[in-house]
Coordinates of C-alpha atoms in Angstrom, one line a residue:
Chain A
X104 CA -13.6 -40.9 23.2
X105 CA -16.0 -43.4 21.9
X106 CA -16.5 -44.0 18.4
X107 CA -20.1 -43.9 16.5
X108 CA -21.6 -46.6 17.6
X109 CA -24.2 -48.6 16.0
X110 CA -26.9 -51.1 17.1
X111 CA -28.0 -53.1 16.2
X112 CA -24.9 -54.8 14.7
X113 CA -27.2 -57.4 12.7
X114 CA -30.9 -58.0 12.4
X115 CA -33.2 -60.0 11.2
X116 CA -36.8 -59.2 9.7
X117 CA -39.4 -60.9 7.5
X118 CA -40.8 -59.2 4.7
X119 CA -43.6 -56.7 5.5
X120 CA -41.8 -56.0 9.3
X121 CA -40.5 -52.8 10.2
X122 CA -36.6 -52.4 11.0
X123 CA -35.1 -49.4 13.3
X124 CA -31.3 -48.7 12.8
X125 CA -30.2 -46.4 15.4
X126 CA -27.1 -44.1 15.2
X127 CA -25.3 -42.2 18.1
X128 CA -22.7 -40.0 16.8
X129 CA -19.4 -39.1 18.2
X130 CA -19.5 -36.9 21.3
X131 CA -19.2 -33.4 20.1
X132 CA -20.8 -34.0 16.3
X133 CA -23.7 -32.7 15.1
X134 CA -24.1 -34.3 11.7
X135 CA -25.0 -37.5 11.1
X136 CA -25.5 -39.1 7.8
X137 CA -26.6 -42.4 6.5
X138 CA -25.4 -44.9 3.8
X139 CA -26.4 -48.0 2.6
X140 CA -23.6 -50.8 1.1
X141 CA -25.4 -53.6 -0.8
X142 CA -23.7 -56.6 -1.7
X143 CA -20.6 -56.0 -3.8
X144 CA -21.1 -52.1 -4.1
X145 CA -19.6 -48.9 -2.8
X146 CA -21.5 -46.6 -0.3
X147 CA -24.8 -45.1 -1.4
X148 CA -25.7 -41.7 0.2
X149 CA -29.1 -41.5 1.9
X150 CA -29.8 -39.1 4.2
X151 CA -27.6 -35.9 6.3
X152 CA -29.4 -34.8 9.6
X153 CA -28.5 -32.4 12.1
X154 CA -30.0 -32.1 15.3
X155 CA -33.7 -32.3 14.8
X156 CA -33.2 -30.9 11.1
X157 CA -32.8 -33.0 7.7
X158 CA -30.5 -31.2 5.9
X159 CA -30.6 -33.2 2.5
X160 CA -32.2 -36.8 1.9
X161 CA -31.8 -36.9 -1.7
X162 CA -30.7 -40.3 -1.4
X163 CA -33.6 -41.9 0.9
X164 CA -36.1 -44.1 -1.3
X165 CA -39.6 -41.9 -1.7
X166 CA -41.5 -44.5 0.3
X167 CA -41.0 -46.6 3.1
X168 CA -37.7 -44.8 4.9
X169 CA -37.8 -42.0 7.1
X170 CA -35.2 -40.7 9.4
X171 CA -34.6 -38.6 12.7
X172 CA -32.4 -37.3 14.9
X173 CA -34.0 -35.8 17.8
X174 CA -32.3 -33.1 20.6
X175 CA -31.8 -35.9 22.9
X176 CA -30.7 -39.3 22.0
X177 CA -29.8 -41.4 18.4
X178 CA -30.5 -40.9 15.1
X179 CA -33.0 -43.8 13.9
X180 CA -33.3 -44.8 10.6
X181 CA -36.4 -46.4 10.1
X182 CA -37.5 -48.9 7.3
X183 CA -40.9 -49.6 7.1
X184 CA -42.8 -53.3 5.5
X185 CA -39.0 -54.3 4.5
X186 CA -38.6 -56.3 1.5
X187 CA -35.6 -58.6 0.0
X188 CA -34.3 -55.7 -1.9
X189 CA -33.3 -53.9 1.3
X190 CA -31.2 -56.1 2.9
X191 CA -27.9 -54.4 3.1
X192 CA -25.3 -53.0 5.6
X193 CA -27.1 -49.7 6.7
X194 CA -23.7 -47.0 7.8
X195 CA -23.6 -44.1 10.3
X196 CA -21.0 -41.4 10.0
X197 CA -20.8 -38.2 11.9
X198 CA -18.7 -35.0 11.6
X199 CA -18.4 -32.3 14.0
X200 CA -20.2 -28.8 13.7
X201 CA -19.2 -25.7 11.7
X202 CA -17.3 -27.7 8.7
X203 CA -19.5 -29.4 6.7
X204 CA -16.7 -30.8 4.2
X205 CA -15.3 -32.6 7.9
X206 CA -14.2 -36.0 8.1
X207 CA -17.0 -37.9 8.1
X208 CA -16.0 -41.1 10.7
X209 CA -18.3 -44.3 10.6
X210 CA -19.5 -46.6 12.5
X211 CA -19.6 -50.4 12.2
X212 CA -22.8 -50.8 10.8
X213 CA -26.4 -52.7 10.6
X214 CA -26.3 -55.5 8.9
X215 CA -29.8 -55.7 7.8
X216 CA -31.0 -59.4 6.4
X217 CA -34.8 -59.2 5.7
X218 CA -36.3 -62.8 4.9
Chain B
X277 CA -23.3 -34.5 -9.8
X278 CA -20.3 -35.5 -8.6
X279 CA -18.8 -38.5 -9.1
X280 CA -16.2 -41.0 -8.2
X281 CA -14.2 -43.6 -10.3
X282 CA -12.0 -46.6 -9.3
X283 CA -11.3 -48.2 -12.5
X284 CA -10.0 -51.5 -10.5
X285 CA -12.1 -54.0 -9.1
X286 CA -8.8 -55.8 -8.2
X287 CA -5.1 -55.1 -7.1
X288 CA -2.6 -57.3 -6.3
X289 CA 0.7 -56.8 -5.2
X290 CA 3.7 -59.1 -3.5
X291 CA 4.4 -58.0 0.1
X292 CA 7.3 -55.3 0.0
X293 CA 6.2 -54.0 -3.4
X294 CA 4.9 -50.6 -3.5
X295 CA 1.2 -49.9 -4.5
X296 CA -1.0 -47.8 -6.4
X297 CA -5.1 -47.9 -5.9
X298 CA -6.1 -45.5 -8.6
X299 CA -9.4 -43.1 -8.3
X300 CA -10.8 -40.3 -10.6
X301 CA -13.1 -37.8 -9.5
X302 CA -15.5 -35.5 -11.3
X303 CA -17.3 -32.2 -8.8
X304 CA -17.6 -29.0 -10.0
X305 CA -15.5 -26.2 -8.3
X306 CA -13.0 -27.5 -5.6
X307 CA -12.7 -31.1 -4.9
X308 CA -12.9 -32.6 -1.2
X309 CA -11.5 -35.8 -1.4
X310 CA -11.0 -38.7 0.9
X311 CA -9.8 -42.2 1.2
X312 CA -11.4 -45.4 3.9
X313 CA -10.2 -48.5 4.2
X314 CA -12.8 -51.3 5.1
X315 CA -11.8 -54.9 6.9
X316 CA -14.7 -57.4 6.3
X317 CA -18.1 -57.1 8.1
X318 CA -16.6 -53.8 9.5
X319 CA -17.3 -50.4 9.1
X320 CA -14.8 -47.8 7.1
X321 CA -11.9 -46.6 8.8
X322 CA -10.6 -43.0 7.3
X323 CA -6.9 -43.0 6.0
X324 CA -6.8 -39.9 4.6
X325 CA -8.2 -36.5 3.2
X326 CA -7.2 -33.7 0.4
X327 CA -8.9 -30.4 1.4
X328 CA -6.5 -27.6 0.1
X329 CA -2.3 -27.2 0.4
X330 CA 0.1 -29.7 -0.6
X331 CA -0.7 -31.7 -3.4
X332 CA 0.5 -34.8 -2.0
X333 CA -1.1 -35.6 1.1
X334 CA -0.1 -38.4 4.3
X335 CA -2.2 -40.4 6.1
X336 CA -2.8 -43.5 8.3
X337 CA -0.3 -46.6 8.2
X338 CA 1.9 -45.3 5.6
X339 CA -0.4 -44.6 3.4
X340 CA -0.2 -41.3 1.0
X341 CA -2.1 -39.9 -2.1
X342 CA -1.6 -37.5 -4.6
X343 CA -3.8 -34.7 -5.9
X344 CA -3.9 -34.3 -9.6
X345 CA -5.7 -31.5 -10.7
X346 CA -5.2 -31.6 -14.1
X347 CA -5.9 -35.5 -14.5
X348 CA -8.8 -35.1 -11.8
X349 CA -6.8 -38.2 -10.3
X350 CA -6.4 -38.8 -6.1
X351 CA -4.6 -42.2 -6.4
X352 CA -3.6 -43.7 -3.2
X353 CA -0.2 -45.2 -2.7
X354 CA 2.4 -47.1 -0.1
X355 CA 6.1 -47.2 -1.1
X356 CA 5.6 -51.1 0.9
X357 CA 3.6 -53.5 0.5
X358 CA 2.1 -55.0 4.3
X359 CA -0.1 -58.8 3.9
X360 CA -1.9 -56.9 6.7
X361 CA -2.6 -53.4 4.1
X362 CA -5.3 -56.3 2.3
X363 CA -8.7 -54.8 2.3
X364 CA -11.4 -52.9 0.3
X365 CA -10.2 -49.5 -0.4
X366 CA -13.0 -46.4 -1.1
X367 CA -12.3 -43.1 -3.0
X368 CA -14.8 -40.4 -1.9
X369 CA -15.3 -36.8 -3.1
X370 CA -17.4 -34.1 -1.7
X371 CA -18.4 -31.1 -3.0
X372 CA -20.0 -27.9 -2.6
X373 CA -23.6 -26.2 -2.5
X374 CA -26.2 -28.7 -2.0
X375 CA -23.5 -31.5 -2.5
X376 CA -21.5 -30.5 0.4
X377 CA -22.9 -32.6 3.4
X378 CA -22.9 -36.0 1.6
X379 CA -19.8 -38.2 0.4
X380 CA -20.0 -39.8 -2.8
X381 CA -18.1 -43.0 -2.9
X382 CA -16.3 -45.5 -5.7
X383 CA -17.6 -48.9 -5.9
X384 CA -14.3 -49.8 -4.0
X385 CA -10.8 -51.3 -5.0
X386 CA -10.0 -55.0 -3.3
X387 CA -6.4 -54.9 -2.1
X388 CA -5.0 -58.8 -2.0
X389 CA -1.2 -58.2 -0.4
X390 CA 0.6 -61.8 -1.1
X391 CA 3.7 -62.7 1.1

């Protein structure tokens, strides 16, 4: 049983460029939620999605980020006109459905670098 | 708001010794509480997880952690000491109503494991 998987594992972007993480959970799980890890920090919260639903983005930045997860195929996190300031390690974690307070198991993250 | 405390940036122990990584908590009503371990440029790998039951709870690799509810403690533990246990360590609690889909995470605890 594959893990979440995560591509891409790094990218590169100069300022003013849109980035697209994308996310495809564990077979069987229907929540997926976004963090972000900047340099030196803990996890930061951003976004929980279900299949074609956003469940809570209390944590997404008003402007710029969006998210999906569609029926078919990966969650994308989407980061429009980047800037310095996001450059971080963008994580995927996904839990089965029915228990929301499920393990929540990652995946090996974006590394985001905007220039 | 919930929240999640790891008072150590740092912990260092000699290989063999037994170690503590402590984390506080604050949630209202029932705590969910977890623990991840995280290798460099990798994503978080879950060790363990309090939901309900026994107040100390196993995990992965030897590792173990006890509930405290009265201290509002989870502190992670190994009786010994591996050089290969060195890693950044996350606390994480979630909790309920419109906190329940998303973890929030400690700034992280730097394991160094000396032979």
């Amino acid at each position: 049983n594959a893990g979440v998987m995560q591509n891409p594992r790094h990218l590169v972007r100069r300022r003013g460029q849109e980035a697209r993480l994308r996310c495809s959970p564990m077979k069987g799980h229907s929540h997926v939620y976004w963090y972000r890890q900047l340099p030196e920090e803990g996890l930061k919260f951003m976004v929980y999605l279900q299949k074609e639903n956003i469940i809570d983005e209390s944590g997404m930045p008003k402007e710029r980020f969006s998210a999906e997860f569609p029926k078919e195929g990966p969650s994308i996190l989407r980061i429009q006109q980047v800037v310095r300031g996001d450059s971080a390690a963008y994580f995927c974690a996904s839990s089965p459905p029915g228990q929301r307070y499920d393990t929540q198991y990652f995946g090996p993250g974006t590394r985001l670098t905007v220039l | 708001a919930q929240s999640v405390a790891q008072p150590e940036d740092q912990v260092n122990v000699a290989e063999g010794n037994p170690l503590t990584v402590k984390c506080t908590y604050s949630v209202s009503g029932n705590p969910y509480l977890f623990w991840y371990v995280q290798y460099p440029n990798r994503g978080l790998q879950f060790l363990l997880k309090y939901i309900t039951g026994d107040n100390l709870v196993k995990g992965s690799y030897g590792f173990e952690a006890e509930f405290n509810k009265s201290q509002t403690s989870f502190h992670l533990k190994k009786p010994s000491a591996l050089v290969s246990d060195s890693a950044l360590y996350f606390c994480a609690v979630r909790g309920l109503g419109t906190n329940a889909g998303k973890s929030t995470f400690g700034d992280g605890t730097t394991l160094t494991v000396k032979p």
